[in-house]
PDB file of N, CA and C in Angstrom:
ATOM      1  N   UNK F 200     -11.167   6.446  -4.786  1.00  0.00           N
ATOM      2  CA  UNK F 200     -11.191   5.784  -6.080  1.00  0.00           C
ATOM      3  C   UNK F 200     -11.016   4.289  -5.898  1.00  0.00           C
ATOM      4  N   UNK F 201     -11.875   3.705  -6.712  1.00  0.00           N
ATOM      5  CA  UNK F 201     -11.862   1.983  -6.460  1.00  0.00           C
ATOM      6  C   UNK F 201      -9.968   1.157  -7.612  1.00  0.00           C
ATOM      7  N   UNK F 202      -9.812   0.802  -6.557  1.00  0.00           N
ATOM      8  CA  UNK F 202      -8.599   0.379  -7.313  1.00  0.00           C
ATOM      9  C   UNK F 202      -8.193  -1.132  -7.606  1.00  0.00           C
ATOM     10  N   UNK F 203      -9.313  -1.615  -7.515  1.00  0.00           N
ATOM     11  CA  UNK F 203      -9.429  -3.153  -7.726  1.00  0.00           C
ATOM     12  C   UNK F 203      -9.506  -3.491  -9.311  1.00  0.00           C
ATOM     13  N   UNK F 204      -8.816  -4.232 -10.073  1.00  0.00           N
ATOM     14  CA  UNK F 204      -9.261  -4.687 -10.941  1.00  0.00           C
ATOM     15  C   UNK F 204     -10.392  -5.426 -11.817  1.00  0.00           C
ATOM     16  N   UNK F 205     -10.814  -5.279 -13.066  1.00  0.00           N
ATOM     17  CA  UNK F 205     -12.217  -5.744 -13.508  1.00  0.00           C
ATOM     18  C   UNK F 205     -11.644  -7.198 -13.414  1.00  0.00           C
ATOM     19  N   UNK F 206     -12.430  -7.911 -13.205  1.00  0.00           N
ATOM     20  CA  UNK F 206     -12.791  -9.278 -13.467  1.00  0.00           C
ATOM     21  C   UNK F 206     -13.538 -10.181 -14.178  1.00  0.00           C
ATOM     22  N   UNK F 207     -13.696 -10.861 -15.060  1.00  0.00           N
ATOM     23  CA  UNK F 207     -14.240 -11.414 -15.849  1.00  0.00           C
ATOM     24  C   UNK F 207     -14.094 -13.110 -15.488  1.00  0.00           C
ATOM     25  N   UNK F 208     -15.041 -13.763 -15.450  1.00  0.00           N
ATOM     26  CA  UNK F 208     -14.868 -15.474 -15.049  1.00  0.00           C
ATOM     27  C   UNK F 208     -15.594 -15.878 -16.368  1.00  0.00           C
ATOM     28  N   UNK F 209     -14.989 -16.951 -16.948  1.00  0.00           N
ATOM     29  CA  UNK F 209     -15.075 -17.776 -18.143  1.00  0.00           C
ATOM     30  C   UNK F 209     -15.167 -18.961 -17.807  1.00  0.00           C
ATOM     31  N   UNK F 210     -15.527 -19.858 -19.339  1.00  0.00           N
ATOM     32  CA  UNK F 210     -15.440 -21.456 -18.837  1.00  0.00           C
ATOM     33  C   UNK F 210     -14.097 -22.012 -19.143  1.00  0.00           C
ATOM     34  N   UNK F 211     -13.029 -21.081 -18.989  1.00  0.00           N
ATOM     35  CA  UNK F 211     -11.442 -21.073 -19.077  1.00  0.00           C
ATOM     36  C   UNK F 211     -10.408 -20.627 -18.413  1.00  0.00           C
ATOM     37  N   UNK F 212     -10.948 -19.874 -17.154  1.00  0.00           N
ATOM     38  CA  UNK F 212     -10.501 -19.152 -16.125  1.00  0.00           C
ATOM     39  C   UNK F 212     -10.954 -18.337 -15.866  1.00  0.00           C
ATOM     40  N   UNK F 213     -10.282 -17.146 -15.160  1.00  0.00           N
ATOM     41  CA  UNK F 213     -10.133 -15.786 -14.942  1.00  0.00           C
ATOM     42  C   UNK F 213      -9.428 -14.823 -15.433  1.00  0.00           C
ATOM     43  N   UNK F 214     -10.270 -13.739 -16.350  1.00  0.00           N
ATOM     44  CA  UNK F 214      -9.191 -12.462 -17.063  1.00  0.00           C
ATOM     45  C   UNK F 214      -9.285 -11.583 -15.716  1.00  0.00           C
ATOM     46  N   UNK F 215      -8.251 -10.335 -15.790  1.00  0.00           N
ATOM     47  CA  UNK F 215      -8.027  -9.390 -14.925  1.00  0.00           C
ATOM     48  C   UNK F 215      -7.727  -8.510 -15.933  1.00  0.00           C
ATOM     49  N   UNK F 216      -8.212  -7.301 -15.594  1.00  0.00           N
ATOM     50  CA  UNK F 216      -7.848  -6.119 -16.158  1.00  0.00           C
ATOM     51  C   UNK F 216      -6.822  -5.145 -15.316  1.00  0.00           C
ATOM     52  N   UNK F 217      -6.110  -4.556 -15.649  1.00  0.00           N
ATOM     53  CA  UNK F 217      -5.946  -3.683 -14.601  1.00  0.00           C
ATOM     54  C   UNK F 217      -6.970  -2.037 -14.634  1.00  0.00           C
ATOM     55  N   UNK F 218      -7.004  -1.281 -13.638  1.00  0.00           N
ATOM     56  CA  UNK F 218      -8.248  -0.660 -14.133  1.00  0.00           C
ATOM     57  C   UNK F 218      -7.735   0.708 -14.944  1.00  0.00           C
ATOM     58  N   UNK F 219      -6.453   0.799 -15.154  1.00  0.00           N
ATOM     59  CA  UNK F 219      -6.531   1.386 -16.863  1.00  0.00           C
ATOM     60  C   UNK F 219      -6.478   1.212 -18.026  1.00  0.00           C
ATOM     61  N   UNK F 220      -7.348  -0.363 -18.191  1.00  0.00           N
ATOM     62  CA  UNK F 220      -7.581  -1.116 -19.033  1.00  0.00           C
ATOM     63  C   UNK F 220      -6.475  -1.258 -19.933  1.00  0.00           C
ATOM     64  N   UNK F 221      -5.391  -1.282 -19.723  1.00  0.00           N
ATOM     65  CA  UNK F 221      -4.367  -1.366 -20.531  1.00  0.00           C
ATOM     66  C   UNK F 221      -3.904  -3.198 -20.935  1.00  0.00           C
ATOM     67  N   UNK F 222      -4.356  -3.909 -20.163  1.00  0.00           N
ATOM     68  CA  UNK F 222      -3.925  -5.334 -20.347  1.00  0.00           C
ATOM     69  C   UNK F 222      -4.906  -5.919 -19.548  1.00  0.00           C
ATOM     70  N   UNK F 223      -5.663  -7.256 -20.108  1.00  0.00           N
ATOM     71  CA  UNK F 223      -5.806  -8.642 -19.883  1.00  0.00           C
ATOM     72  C   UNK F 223      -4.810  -9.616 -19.698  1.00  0.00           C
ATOM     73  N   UNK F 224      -5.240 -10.099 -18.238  1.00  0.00           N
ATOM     74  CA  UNK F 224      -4.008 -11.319 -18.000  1.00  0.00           C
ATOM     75  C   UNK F 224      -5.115 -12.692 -17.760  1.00  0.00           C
ATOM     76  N   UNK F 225      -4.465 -13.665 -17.878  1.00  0.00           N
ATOM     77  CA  UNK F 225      -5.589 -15.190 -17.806  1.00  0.00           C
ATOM     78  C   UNK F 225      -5.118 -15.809 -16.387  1.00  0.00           C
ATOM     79  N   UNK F 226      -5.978 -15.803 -15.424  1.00  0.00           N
ATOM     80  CA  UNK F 226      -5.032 -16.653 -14.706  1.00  0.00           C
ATOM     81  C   UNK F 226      -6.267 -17.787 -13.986  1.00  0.00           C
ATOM     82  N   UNK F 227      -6.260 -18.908 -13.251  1.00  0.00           N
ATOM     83  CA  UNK F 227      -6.862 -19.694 -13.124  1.00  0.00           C
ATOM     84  C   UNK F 227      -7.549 -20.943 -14.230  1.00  0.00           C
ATOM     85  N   UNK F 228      -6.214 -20.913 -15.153  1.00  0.00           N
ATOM     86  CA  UNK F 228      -6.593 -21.498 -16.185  1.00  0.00           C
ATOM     87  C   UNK F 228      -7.008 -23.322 -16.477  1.00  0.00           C
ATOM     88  N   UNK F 229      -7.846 -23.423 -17.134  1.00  0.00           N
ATOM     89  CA  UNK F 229      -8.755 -24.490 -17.251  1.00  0.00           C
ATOM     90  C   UNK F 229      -9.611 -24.846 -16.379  1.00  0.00           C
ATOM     91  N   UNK F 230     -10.008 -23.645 -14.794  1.00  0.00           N
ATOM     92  CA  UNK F 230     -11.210 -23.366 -14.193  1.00  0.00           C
ATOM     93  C   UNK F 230     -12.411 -23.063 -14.862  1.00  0.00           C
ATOM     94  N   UNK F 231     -13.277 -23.732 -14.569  1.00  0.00           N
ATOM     95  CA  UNK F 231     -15.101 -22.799 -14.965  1.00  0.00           C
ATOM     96  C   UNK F 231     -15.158 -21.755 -13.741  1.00  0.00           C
ATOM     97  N   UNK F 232     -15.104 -20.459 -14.082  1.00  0.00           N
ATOM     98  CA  UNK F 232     -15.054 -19.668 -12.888  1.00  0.00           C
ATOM     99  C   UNK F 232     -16.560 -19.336 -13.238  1.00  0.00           C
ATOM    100  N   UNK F 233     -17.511 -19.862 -12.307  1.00  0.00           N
ATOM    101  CA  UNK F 233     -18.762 -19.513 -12.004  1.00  0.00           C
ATOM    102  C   UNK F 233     -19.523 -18.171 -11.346  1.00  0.00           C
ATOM    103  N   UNK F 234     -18.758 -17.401 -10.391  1.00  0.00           N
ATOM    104  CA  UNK F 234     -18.646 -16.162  -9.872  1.00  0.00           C
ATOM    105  C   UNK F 234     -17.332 -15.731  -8.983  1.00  0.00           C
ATOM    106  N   UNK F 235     -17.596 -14.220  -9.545  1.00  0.00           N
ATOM    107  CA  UNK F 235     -16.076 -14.096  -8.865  1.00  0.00           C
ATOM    108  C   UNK F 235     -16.427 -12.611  -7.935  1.00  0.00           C
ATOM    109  N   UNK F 236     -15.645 -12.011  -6.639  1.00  0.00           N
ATOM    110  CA  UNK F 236     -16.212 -11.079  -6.185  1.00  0.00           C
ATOM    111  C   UNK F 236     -14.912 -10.506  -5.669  1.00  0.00           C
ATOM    112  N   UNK F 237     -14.933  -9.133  -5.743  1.00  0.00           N
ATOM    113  CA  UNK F 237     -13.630  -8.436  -5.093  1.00  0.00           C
ATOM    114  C   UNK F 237     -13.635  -7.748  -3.622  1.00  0.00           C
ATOM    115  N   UNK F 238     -12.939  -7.788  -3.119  1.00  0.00           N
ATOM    116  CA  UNK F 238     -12.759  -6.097  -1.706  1.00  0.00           C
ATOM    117  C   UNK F 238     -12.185  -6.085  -1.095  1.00  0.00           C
ATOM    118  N   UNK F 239     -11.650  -4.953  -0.862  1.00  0.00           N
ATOM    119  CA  UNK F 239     -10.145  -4.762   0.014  1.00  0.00           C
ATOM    120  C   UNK F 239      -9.069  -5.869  -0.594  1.00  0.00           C
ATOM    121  N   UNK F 240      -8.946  -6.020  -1.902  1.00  0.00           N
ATOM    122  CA  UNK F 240      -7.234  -6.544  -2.363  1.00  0.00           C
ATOM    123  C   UNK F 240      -7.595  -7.808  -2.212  1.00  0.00           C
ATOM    124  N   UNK F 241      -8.561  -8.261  -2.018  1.00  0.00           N
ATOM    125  CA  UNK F 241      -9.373  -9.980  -1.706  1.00  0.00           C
ATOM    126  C   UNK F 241     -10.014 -10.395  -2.955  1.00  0.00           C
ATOM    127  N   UNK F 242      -9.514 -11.291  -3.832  1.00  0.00           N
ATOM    128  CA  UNK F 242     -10.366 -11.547  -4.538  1.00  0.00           C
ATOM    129  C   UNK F 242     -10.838 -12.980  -4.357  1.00  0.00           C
ATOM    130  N   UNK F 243     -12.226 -13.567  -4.660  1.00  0.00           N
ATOM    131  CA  UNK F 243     -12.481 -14.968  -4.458  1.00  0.00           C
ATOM    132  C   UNK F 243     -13.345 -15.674  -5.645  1.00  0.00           C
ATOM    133  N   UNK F 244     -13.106 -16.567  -6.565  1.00  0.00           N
ATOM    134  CA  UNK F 244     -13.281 -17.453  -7.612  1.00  0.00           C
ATOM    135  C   UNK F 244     -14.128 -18.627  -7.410  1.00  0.00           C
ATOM    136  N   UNK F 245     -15.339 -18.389  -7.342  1.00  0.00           N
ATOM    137  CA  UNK F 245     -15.915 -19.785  -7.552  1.00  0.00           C
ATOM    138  C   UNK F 245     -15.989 -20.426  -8.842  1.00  0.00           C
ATOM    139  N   UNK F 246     -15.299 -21.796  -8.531  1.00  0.00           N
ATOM    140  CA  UNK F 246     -15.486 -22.928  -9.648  1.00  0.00           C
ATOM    141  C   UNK F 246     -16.473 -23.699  -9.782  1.00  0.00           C
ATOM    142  N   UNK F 247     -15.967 -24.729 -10.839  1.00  0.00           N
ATOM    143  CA  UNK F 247     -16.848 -26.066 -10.681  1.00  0.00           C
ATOM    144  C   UNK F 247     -16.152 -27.014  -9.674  1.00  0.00           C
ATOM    145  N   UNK F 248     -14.571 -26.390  -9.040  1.00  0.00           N
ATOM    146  CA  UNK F 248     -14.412 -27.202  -8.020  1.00  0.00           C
ATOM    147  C   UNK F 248     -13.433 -26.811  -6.964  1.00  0.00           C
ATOM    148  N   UNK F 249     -15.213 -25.672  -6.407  1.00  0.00           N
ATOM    149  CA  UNK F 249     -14.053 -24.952  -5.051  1.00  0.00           C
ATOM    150  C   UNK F 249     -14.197 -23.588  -5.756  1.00  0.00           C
ATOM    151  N   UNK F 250     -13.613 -23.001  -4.514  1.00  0.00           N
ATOM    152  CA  UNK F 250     -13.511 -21.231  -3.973  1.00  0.00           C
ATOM    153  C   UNK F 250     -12.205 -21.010  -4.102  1.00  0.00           C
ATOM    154  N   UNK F 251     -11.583 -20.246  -4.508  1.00  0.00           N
ATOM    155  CA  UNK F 251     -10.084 -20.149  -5.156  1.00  0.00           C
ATOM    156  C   UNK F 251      -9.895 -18.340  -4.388  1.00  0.00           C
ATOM    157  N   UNK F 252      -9.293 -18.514  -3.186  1.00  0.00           N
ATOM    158  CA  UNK F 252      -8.861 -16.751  -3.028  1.00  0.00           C
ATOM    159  C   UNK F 252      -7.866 -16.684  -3.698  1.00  0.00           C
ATOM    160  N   UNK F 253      -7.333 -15.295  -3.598  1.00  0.00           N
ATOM    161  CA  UNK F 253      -6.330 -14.253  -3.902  1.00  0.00           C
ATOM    162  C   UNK F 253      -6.128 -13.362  -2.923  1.00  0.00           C
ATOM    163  N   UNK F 254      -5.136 -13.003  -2.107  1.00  0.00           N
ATOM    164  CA  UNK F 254      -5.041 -12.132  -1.382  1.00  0.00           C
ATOM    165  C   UNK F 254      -3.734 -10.720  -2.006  1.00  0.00           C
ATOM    166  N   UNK F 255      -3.528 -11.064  -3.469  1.00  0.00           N
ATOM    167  CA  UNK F 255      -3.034 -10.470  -3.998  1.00  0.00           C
ATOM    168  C   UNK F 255      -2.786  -9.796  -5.827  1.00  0.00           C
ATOM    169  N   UNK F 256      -4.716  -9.763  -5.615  1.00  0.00           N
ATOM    170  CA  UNK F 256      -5.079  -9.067  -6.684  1.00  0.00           C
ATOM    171  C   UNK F 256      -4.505 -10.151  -7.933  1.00  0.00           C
ATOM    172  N   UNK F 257      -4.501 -11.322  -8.119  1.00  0.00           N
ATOM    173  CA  UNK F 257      -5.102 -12.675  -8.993  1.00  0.00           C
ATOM    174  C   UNK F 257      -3.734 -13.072  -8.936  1.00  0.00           C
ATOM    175  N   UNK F 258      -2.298 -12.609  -8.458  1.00  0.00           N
ATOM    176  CA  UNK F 258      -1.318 -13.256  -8.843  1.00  0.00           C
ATOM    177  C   UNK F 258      -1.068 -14.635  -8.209  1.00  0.00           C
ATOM    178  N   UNK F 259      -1.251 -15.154  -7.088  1.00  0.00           N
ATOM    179  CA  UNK F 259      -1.434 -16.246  -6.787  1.00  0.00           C
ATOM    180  C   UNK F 259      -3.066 -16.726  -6.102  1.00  0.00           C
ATOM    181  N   UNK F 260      -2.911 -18.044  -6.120  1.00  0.00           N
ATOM    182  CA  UNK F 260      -4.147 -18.329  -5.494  1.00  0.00           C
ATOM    183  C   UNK F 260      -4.134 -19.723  -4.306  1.00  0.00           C
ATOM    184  N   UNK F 261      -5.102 -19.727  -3.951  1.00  0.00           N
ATOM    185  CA  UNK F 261      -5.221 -20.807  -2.991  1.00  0.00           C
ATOM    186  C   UNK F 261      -6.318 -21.508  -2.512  1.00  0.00           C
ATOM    187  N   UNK F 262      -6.708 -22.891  -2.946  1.00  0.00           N
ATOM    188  CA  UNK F 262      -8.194 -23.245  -2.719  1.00  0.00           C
ATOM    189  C   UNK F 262      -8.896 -22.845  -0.724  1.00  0.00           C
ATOM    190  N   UNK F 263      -9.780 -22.449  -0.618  1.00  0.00           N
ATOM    191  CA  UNK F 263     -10.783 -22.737   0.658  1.00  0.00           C
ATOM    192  C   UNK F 263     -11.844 -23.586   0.932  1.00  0.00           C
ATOM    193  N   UNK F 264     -11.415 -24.555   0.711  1.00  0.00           N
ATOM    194  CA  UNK F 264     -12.754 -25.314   0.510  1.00  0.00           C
ATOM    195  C   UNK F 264     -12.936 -26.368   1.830  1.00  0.00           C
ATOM    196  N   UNK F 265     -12.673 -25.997   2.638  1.00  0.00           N
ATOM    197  CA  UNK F 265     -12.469 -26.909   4.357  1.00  0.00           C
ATOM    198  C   UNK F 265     -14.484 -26.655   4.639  1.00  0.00           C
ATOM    199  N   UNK F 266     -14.514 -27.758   4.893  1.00  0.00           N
ATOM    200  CA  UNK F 266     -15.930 -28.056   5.235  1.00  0.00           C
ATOM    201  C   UNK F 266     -17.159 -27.736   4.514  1.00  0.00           C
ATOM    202  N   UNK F 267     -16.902 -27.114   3.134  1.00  0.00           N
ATOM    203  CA  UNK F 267     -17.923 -27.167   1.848  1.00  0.00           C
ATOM    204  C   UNK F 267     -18.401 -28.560   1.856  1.00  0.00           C
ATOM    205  N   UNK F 268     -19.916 -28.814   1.862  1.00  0.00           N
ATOM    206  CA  UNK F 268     -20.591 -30.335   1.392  1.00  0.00           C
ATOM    207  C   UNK F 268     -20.223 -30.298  -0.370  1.00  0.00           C
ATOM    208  N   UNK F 269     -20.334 -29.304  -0.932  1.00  0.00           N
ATOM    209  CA  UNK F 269     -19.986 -29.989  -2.605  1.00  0.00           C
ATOM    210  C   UNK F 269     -19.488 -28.512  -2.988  1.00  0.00           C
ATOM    211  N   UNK F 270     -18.737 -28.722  -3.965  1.00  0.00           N
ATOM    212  CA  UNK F 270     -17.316 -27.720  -4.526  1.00  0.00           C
ATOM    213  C   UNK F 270     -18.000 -27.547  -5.887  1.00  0.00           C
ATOM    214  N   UNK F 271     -19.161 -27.519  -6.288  1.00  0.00           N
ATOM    215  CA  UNK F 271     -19.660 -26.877  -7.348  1.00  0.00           C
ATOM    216  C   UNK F 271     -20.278 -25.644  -7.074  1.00  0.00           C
ATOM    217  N   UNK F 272     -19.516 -24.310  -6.888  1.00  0.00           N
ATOM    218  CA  UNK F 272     -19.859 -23.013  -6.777  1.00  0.00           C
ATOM    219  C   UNK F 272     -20.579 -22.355  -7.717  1.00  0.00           C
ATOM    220  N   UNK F 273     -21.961 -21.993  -6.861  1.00  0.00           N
ATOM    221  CA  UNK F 273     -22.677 -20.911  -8.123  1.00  0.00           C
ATOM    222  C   UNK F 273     -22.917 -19.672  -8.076  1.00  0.00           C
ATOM    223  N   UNK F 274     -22.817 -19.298  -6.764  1.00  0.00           N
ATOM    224  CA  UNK F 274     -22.228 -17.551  -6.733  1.00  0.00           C
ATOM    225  C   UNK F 274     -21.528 -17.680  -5.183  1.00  0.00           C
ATOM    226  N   UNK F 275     -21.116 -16.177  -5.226  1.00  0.00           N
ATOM    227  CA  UNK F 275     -20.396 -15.832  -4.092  1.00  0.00           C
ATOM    228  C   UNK F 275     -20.872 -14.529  -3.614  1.00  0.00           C
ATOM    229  N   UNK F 276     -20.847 -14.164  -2.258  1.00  0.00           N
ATOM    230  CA  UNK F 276     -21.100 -12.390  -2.171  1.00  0.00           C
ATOM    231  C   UNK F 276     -20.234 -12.210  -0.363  1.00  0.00           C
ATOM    232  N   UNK F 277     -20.108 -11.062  -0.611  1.00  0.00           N
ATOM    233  CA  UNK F 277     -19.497 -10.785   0.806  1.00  0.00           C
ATOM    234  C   UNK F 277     -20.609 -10.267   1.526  1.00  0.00           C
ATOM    235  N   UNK F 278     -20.595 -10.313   2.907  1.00  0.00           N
ATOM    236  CA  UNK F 278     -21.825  -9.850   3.678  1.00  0.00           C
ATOM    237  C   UNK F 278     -21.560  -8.309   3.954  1.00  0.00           C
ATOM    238  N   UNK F 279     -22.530  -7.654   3.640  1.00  0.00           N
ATOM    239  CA  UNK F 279     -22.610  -6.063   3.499  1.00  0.00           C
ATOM    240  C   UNK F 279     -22.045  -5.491   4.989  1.00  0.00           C
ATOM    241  N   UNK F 280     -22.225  -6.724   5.857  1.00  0.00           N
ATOM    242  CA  UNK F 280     -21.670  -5.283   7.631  1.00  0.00           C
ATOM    243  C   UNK F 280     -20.944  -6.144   7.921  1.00  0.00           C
ATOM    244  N   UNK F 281     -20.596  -7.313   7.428  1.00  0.00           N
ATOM    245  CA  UNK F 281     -19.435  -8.070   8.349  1.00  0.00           C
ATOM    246  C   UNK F 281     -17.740  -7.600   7.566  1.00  0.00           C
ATOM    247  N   UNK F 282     -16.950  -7.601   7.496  1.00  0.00           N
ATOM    248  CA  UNK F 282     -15.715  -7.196   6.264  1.00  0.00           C
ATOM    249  C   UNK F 282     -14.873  -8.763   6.330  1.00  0.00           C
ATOM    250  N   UNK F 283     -14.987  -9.603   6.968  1.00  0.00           N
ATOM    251  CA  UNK F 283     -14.192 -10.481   6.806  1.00  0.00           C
ATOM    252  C   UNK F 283     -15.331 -12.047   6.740  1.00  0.00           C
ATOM    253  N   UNK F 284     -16.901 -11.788   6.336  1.00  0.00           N
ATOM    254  CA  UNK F 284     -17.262 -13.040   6.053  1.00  0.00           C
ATOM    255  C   UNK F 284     -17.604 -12.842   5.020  1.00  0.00           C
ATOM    256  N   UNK F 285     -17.630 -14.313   4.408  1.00  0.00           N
ATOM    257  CA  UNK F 285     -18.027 -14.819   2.638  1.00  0.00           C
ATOM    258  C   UNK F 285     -19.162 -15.612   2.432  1.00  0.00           C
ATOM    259  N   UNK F 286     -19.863 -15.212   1.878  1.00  0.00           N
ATOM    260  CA  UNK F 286     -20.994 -16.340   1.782  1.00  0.00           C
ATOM    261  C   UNK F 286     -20.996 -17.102   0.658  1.00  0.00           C
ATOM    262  N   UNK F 287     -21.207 -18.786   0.469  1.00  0.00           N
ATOM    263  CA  UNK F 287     -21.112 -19.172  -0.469  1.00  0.00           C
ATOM    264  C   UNK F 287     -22.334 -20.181  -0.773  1.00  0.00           C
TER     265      UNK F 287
END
């Protein structure tokens, strides 16, 4: 069973669901979250400035943005056979 939470990216942050839809929480607030992608307890937030992980399902976060040419993110995806690369 997938136990990751829904995600939703706005031009106001990030909602999280938990997945017995019992509550919306906001977090990454006053981000444009442009795409957002989950797996394995990893979540990652592209903005309008920068890649924002989570390594703990949205409660904190932390920019990655070391050697990006420009921090205006327009999607994100994980690579289907690698488990630990991100493409941005």
């Amino acid at each position: 069973m997938n136990s990751l939470p829904l995600l939703m990216g706005t031009a106001d942050g990030l909602f999280i669901c938990e997945r017995d839809g019992s509550q919306w929480y906001k977090t990454l607030e006053g981000e444009i979250v442009t795409s957002v992608i989950a797996r394995e307890g990893v979540i990652l937030a592209g903005t309008e400035t920068g890649v924002y992980r989570s390594d703990d399902l949205g409660r904190s976060w932390f920019a990655c943005n070391q050697g990006l040419p420009h921090l205006q993110i327009v999607w994100l995806a994980f690579h289907p056979d690698v488990s630990d690369l991100e493409l941005v």
